[in-house]
Amino acid sequence: MNKRITEHDKAVTEGFAKTDITLQMIHDSEADVEVAKINCEKAREKLAQLKLKLREKEKEGMAEEDLPGIKVNIKELDDVLLRDVGNKIKESGKWPLLIDPSSQAATFLRYRDTNYLNALNPAQMEPEKVRLAVLGSVRYGKSLVLDMMEVDMFDTVSDRFDEVHKGLMNMIMDKSLLKDEAYTCLLRKGDPQEYDKNKFIENRVQNFKFVIITKNPLPPAELLEKTYAIRIHINTM
């Protein structure tokens, strides 16, 4: 592609009369690139679907004593969690719970465009910090990540969220926060202009995600019931 453009520029500079020929060559190259991109995306989607079928087969064959959650490796997390290939998370109607004793999922998400809260960090659990993290995630349609580390403290975190707005955690979990502009309960006088009510675009708001991470391999049954559990599998071979 770059070669064709260079050849065309050179032809123009040297006064080549039929620059339409080199220009057409550029257009042809551009078309080839677009076709290659489309084929690449189709191949990627096909591979993702095959991986999805493999995970479902593995889940069907799980023994009762196996740990909870659909098993995925860290390389599959983009397909399973962020792209939600097969719409499994969406169809569950629940937010994902990542069960990951290795902490790889937390690292993975911290380096994505997310608002990350460490439940064990008092500074990050301050009401104003929580409010802005939730509000920003809704405003920009991105993931709010709550990392509980190895401690079962969902109820404690819920209490901290309640200090921002009564029932906030419940509103997040049942997704009512995203309906009928309920998120405006988080707006405060003096907020930056970016949080003006008119700046919230519905399509973007609906891209909001809430992701909970725990290092505990056996989370409380109540939390498992409320979430779509995904267990990070670490290959030891």
CSV table of N, CA and C in Angstrom, one decimal, residues 1 4 8 18-32:
chain,number,residue,atom,x,y,z
A,1,MET,N,0.8,-1.2,0.0
A,1,MET,CA,0.0,0.0,0.0
A,1,MET,C,0.9,1.3,0.0
A,4,ARG,N,2.7,1.7,-3.3
A,4,ARG,CA,1.9,2.3,-4.3
A,4,ARG,C,1.7,3.8,-4.2
A,8,HIS,N,3.1,6.6,-6.8
A,8,HIS,CA,2.2,7.7,-7.4
A,8,HIS,C,2.8,9.1,-7.1
A,18,LYS,N,0.3,9.9,-17.1
A,18,LYS,CA,-0.8,9.0,-16.8
A,18,LYS,C,-0.8,8.7,-15.3
A,19,THR,N,-1.0,9.7,-14.5
A,19,THR,CA,-1.0,9.5,-13.0
A,19,THR,C,-2.3,8.8,-12.6
A,20,ASP,N,-3.3,8.8,-13.5
A,20,ASP,CA,-4.5,8.0,-13.2
A,20,ASP,C,-4.3,6.5,-13.1
A,21,ILE,N,-3.2,6.1,-13.7
A,21,ILE,CA,-2.9,4.6,-13.6
A,21,ILE,C,-2.4,4.3,-12.2
A,22,THR,N,-1.5,5.1,-11.7
A,22,THR,CA,-0.9,4.9,-10.4
A,22,THR,C,-2.0,5.2,-9.3
A,23,LEU,N,-2.9,6.1,-9.6
A,23,LEU,CA,-3.9,6.4,-8.6
A,23,LEU,C,-4.9,5.2,-8.5
A,24,GLN,N,-5.2,4.6,-9.7
A,24,GLN,CA,-6.0,3.4,-9.7
A,24,GLN,C,-5.4,2.3,-8.9
A,25,MET,N,-4.1,2.2,-9.1
A,25,MET,CA,-3.3,1.1,-8.4
A,25,MET,C,-3.5,1.3,-6.8
A,26,ILE,N,-3.5,2.6,-6.4
A,26,ILE,CA,-3.7,2.8,-5.0
A,26,ILE,C,-5.0,2.4,-4.5
A,27,HIS,N,-6.1,2.8,-5.3
A,27,HIS,CA,-7.4,2.4,-5.0
A,27,HIS,C,-7.6,0.9,-4.9
A,28,ASP,N,-6.9,0.2,-5.9
A,28,ASP,CA,-7.0,-1.3,-5.9
A,28,ASP,C,-6.4,-1.8,-4.6
A,29,SER,N,-5.3,-1.2,-4.2
A,29,SER,CA,-4.6,-1.7,-3.0
A,29,SER,C,-5.4,-1.5,-1.8
A,30,GLU,N,-6.1,-0.3,-1.7
A,30,GLU,CA,-7.0,0.0,-0.6
A,30,GLU,C,-8.1,-1.0,-0.5
A,31,ALA,N,-8.6,-1.4,-1.7
A,31,ALA,CA,-9.7,-2.4,-1.7
A,31,ALA,C,-9.2,-3.7,-1.2
A,32,ASP,N,-8.0,-4.1,-1.6
A,32,ASP,CA,-7.4,-5.4,-1.1
A,32,ASP,C,-7.3,-5.4,0.4
